[in-house]
Tab-separated table of C-alpha atoms in Angstrom:
chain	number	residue	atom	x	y	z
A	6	UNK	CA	-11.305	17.845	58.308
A	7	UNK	CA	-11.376	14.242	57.284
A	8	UNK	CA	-12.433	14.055	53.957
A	9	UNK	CA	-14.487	10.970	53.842
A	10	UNK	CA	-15.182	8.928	50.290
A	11	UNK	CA	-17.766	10.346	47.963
A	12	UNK	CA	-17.194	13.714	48.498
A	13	UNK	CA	-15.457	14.394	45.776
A	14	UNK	CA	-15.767	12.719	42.230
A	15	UNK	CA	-13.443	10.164	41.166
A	16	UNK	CA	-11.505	11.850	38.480
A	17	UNK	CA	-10.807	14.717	41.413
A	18	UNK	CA	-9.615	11.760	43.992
A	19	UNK	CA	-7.386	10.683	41.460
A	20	UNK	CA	-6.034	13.964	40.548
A	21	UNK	CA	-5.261	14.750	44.422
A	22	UNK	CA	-4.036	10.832	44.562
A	23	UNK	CA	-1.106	12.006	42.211
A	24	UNK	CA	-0.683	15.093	42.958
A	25	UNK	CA	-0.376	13.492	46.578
A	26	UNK	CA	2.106	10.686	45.365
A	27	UNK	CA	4.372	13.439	43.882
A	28	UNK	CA	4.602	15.762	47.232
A	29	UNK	CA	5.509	12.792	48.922
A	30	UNK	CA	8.301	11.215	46.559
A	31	UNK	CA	9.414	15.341	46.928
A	32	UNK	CA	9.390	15.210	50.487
A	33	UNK	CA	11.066	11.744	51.050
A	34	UNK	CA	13.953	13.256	48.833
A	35	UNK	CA	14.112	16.614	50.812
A	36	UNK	CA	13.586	15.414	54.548
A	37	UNK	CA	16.611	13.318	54.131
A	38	UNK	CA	18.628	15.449	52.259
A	39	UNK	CA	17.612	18.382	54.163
A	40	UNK	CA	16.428	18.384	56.980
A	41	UNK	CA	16.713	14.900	59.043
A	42	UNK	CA	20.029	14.420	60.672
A	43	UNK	CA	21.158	11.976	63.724
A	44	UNK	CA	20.541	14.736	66.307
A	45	UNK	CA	16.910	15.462	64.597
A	46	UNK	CA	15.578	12.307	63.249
A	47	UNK	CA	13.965	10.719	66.748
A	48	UNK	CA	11.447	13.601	66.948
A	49	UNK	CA	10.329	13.474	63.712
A	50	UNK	CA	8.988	9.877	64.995
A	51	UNK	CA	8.294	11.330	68.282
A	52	UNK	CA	6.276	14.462	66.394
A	53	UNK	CA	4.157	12.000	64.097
A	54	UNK	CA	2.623	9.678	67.186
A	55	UNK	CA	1.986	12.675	69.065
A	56	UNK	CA	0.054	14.183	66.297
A	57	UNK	CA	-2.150	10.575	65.925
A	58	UNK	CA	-2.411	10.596	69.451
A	59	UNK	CA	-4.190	14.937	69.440
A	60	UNK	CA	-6.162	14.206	66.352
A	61	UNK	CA	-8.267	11.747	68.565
A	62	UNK	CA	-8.830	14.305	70.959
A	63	UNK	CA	-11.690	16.622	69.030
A	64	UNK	CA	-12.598	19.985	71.720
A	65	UNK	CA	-15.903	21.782	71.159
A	66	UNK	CA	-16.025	25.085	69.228
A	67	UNK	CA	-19.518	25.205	69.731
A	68	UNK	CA	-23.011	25.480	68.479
A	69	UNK	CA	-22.415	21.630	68.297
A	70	UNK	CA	-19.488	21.498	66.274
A	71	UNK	CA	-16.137	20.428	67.172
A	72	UNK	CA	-12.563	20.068	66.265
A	73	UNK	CA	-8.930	18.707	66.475
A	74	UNK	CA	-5.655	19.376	66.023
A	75	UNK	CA	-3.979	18.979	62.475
A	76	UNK	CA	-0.425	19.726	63.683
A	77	UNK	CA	0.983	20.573	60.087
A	78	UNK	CA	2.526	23.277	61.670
A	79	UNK	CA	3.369	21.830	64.800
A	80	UNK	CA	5.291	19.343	62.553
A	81	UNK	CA	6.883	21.691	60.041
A	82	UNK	CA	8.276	24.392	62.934
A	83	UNK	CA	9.609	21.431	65.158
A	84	UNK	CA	11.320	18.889	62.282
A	85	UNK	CA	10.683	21.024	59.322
A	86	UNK	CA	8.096	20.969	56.049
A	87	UNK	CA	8.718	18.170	54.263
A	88	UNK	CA	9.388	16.199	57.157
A	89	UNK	CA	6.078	17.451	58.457
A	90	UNK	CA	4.771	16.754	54.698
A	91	UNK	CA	5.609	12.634	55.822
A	92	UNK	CA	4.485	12.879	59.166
A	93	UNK	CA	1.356	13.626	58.473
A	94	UNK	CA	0.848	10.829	55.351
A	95	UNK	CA	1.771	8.157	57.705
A	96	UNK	CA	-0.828	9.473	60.697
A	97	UNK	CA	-3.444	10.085	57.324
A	98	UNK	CA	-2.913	6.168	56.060
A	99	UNK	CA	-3.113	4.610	59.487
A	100	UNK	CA	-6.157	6.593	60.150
A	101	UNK	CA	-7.390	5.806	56.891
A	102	UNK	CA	-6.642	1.930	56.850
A	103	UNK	CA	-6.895	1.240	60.784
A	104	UNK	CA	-9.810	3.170	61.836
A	105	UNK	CA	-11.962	4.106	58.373
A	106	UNK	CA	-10.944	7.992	59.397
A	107	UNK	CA	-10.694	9.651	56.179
A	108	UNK	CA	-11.889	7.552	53.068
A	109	UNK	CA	-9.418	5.363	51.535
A	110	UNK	CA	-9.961	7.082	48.055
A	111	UNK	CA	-10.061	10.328	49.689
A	112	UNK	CA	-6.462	9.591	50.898
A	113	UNK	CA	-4.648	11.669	48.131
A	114	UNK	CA	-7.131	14.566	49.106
A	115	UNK	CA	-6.477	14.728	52.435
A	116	UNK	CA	-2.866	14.505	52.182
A	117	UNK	CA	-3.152	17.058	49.561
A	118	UNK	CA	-4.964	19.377	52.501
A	119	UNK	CA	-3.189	18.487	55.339
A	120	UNK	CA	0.030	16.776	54.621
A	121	UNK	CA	0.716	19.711	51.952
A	122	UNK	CA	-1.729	22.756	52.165
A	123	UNK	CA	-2.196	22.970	55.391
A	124	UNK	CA	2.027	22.521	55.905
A	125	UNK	CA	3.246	24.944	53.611
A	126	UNK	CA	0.625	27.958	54.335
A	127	UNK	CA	1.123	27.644	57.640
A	128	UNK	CA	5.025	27.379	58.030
A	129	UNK	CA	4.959	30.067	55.229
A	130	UNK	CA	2.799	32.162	57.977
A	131	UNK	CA	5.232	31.068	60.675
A	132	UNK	CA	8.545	31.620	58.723
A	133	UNK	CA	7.472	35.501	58.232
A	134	UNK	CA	6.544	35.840	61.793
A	135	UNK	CA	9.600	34.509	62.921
A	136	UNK	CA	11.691	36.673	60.732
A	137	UNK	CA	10.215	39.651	62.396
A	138	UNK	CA	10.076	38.694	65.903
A	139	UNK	CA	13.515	38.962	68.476
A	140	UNK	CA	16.318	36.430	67.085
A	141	UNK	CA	16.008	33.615	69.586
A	142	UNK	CA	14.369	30.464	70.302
A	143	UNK	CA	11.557	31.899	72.471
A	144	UNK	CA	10.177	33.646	69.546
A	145	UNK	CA	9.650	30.249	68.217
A	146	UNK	CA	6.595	28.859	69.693
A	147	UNK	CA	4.539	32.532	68.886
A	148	UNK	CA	5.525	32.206	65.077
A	149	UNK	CA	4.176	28.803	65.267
A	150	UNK	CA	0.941	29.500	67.022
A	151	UNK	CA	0.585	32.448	63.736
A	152	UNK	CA	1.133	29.734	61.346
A	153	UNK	CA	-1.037	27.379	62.974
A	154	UNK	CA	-3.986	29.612	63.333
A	155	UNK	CA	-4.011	30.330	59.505
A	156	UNK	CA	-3.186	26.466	58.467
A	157	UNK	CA	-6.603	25.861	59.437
A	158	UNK	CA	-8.829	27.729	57.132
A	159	UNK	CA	-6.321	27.505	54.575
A	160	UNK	CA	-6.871	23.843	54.319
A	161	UNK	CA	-10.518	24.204	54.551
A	162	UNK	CA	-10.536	26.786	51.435
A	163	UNK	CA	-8.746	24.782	49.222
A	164	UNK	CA	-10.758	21.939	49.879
A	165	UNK	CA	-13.471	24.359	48.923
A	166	UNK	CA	-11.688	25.284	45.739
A	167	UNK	CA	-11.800	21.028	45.408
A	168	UNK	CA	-14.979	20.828	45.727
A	169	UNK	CA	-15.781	23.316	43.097
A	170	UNK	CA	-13.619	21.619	40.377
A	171	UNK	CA	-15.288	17.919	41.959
A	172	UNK	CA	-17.778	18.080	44.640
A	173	UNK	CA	-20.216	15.612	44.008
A	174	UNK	CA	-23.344	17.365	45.220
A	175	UNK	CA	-24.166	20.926	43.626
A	176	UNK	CA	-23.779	23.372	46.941
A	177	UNK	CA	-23.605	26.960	46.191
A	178	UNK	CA	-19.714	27.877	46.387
A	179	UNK	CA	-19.708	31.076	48.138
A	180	UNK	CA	-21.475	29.169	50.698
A	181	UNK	CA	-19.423	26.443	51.317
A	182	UNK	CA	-16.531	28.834	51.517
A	183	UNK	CA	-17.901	30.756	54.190
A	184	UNK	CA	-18.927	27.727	56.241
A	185	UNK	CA	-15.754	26.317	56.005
A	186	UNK	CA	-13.698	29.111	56.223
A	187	UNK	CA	-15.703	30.368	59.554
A	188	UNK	CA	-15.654	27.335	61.469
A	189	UNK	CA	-12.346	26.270	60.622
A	190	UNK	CA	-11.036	29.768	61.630
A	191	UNK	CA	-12.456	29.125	65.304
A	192	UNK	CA	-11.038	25.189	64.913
A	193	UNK	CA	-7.825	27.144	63.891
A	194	UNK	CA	-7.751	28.785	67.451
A	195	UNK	CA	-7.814	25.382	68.983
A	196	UNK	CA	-4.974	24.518	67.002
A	197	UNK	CA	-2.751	27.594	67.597
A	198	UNK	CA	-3.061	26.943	71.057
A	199	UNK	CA	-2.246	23.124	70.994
A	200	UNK	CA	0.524	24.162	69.034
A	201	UNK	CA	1.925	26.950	71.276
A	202	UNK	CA	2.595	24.670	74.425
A	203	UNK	CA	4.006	21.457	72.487
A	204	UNK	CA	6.190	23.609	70.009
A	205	UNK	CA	6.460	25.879	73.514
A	206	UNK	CA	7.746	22.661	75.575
A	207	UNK	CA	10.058	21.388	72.976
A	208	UNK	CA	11.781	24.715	72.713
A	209	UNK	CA	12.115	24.590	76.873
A	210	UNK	CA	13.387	21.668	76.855
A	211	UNK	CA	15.905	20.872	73.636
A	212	UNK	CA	15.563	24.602	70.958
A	213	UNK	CA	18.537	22.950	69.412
A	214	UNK	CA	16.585	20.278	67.807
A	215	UNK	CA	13.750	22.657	66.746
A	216	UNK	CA	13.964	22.780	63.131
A	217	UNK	CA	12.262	26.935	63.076
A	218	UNK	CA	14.875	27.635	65.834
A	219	UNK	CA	17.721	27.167	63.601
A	220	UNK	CA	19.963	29.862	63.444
A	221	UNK	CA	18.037	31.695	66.476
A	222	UNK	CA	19.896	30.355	69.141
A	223	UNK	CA	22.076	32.044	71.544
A	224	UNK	CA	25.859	32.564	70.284
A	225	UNK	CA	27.639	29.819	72.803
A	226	UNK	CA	30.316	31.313	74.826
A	227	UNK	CA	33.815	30.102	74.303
A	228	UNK	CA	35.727	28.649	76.815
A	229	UNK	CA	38.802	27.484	76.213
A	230	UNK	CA	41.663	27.340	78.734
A	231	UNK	CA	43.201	30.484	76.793
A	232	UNK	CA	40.802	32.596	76.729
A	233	UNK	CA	41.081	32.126	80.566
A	234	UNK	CA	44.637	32.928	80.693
B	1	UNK	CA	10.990	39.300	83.884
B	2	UNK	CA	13.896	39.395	86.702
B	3	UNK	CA	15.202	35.924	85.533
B	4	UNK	CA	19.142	35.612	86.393
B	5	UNK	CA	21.182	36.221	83.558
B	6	UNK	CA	22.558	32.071	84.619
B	7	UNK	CA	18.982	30.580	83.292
B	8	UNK	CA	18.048	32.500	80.346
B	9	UNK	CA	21.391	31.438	78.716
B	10	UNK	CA	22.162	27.604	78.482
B	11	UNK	CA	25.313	27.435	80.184
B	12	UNK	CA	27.569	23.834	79.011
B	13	UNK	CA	27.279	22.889	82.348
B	14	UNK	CA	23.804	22.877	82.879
B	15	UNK	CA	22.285	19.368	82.363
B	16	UNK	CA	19.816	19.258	79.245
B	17	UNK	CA	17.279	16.492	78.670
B	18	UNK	CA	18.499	14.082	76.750
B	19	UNK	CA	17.068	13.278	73.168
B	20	UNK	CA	16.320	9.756	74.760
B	21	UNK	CA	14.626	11.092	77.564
B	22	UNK	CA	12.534	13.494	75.324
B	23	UNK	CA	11.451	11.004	72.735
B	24	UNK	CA	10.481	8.891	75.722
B	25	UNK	CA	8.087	11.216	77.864
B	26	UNK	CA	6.857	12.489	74.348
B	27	UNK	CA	5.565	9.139	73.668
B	28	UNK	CA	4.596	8.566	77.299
B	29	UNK	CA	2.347	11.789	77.198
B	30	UNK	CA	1.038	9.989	73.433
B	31	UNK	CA	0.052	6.957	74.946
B	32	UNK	CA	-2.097	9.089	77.859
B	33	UNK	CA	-3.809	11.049	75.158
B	34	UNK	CA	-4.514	8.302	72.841
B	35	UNK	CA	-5.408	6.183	75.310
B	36	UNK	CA	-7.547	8.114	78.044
B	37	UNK	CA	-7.720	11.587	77.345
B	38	UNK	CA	-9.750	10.551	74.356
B	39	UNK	CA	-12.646	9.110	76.076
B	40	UNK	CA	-13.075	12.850	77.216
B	41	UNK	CA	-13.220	14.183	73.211
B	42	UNK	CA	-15.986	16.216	71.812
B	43	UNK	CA	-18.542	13.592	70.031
B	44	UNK	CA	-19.746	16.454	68.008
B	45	UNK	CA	-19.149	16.431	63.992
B	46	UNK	CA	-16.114	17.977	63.194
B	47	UNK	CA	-16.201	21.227	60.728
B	48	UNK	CA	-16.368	19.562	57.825
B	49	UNK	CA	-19.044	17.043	58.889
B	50	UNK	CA	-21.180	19.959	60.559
B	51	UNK	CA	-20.786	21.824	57.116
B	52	UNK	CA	-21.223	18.641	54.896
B	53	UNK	CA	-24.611	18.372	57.432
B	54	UNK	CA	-25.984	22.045	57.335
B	55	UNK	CA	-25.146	22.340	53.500
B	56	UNK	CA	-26.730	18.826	53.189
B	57	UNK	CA	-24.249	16.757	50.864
B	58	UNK	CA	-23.228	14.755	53.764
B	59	UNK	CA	-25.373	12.181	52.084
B	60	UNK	CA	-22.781	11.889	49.345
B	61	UNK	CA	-20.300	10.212	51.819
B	62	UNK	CA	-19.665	6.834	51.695
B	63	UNK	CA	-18.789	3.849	53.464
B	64	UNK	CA	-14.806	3.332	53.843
B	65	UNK	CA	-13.797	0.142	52.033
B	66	UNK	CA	-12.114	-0.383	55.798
B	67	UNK	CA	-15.149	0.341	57.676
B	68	UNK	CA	-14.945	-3.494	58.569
B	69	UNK	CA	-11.680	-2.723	60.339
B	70	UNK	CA	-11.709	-4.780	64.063
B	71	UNK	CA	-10.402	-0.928	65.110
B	72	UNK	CA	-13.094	1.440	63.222
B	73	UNK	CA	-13.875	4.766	64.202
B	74	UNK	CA	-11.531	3.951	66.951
B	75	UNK	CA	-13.421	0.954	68.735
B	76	UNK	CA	-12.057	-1.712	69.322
B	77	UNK	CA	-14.590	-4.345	67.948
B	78	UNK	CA	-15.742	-6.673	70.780
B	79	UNK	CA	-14.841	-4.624	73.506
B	80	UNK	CA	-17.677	-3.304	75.536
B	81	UNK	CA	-16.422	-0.653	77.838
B	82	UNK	CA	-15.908	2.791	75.952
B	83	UNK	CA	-13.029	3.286	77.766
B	84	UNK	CA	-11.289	0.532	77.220
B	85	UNK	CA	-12.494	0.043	73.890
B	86	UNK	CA	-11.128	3.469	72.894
B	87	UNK	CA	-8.448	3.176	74.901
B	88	UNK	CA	-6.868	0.178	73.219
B	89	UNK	CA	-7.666	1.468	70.115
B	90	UNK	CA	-5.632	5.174	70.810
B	91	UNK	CA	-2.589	2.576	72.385
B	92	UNK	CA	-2.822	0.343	68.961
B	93	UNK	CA	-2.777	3.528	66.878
B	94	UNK	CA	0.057	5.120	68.642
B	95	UNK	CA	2.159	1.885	68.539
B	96	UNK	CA	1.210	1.359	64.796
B	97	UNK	CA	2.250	4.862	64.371
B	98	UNK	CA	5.815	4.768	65.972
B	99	UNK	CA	6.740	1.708	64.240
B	100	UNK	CA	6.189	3.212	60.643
B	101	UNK	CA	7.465	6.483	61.640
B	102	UNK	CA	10.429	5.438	63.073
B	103	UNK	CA	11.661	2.650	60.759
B	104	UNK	CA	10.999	5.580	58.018
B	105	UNK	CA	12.961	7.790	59.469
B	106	UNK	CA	15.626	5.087	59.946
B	107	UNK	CA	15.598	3.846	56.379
B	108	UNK	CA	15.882	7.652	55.130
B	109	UNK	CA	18.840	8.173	56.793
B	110	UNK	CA	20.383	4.716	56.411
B	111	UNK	CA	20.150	5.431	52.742
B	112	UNK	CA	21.445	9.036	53.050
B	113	UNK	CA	24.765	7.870	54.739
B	114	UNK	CA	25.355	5.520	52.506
B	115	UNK	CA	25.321	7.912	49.829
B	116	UNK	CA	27.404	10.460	51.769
């Protein structure tokens, strides 16, 4: 989903650049205010590398396309949206400056599609699931599978709806939208299931750092020597 | 499901993993995917490129200015071996990663409780 430089025209790469700029001075404020605390604040490092480290990793969705994880939602269910919002600027700049993934003037765009669309669709998605699914943390890793399977195509459409306001060559839109939106739907399987078994292994191991699992987990028995005389 | 009541409910006494320990075989399992399980990735175009290609405007792409990056497309330049070469570049990435990551995360909340 890398948008690469040229795409889009310049006056649209700067319009994403600052809209981009904005999200992230929003999510700076709101991940520490909000959502990072001492208990929490290791996996949001932990959750960024391991989303570089998947994005390498592109799996065939055939007729001789392919394609990776995003793990917006991943991010956002595990150390919550604007957290995820960072996470995935910093992986989107080192791609971007390190390895020429993602055009440098095309960094606002894709930040704008993953780091924001693609985060706030998809926990949106995964916040309803979870509110109708059994109160506790193994509902977790379903609502984020949900979320992460309509992340996908959601990013891809509004780069679509980009493209129309800037795309540099004239491609019919209705078009582009169905390409997009059909192959990113099948790349949005891939992701659901990436995103099942980490969000699915984090939950095994620690729910109480899982940002979605907040409030889902099991009322703790108390102990105390009166209550055992 | 017939799990015992004793497992489906953390009980105080039942050791958890550590955050430590977590963090650690997280990054552990980074480093093998960045760094080996990528030699095994699709080399197909991705969705966008396949579009950009059918649709034909993938001409409209250009260069990165950091296309001369020693680490493009994730090579690592003068390293022959594909595995290696891609493999050093997935370790370099990760690494680069964790250190901006991280020493975000620590300057957010430095500031945070300073203000608290």
């Amino acid at each position: 989903m890398h948008v690469p430089d040229g795409f889009l025209d310049a006056p649209t790469s700067v319009g994403t650049a600052v809209v981009a700029g904005g999200v992230v001075a929003l999510s700076l404020a709101r991940a520490s205010r909000r959502e990072l605390d001492e208990r929490t604040a290791p996996l949001a490092g932990l959750v960024a590398v391991f989303v570089f480290a998947a994005q390498m990793v592109n799996f065939p969705v055939g007729a001789g396309t392919s394609g990776h994880l995003i793990g917006a939602v991943l991010a956002a269910v595990l150390v919550g949206p604007a957290t995820a919002t960072l996470c995935l600027t910093v992986v989107l700049g080192v791609q971007a400056f390190l390895f020429a993934d993602g055009g440098v003037t095309a960094l606002g765009t894709n930040v704008v599609l993953m780091g924001l669309a693609a985060v706030w669709v998809g926990y949106g998605v995964s916040r309803a699931v979870v509110a109708v699914l059994p109160t506790r943390p193994a509902s977790v890793p379903f609502a984020a599978a949900a979320g992460a399977l309509v992340s996908v195509p959601a990013a891809a459409l509004v780069f679509v709806g980009l493209y129309a306001v800037g795309g540099a060559a004239p491609i019919p839109l209705d078009t582009l939208a169905t390409a997009m939106g059909t192959w990113h739907l099948l790349i949005g399987v891939g992701e659901a299931v990436i995103t099942f078994l980490a969000v699915g292994s984090i939950v095994a191991a620690r729910p109480d750092l899982v940002h979605l699992a907040r409030g889902r987990m099991p009322a703790l028995e108390l102990r105390t020597p009166e209550h055992v005389a | 499901m017939s799990t015992p009541t004793s497992e489906r409910t953390p009980s105080p006494t039942r050791p958890r993993v550590t955050t430590r320990v977590l963090v650690l075989v997280g990054l552990g399992v980074s480093l093998l995917v960045a760094g080996l399980l990528s030699f095994w990735a699709s080399g197909h175009p991705d969705g966008l490129e396949f579009v950009a290609g059918s649709l034909g405007f993938e001409g409209s792409a250009r260069d990165s200015a950091t296309a001369g990056s020693p680490f493009a497309d994730y090579g690592t330049e003068g390293v022959s071996s594909g595995l290696l070469s891609g493999g050093l570049a997935g370790v370099v990435g990760v690494v680069v990663t964790a250190v901006v990551m991280f020493g975000l995360v620590a300057l957010l909340r430095r500031r945070s409780s300073s203000r608290d």
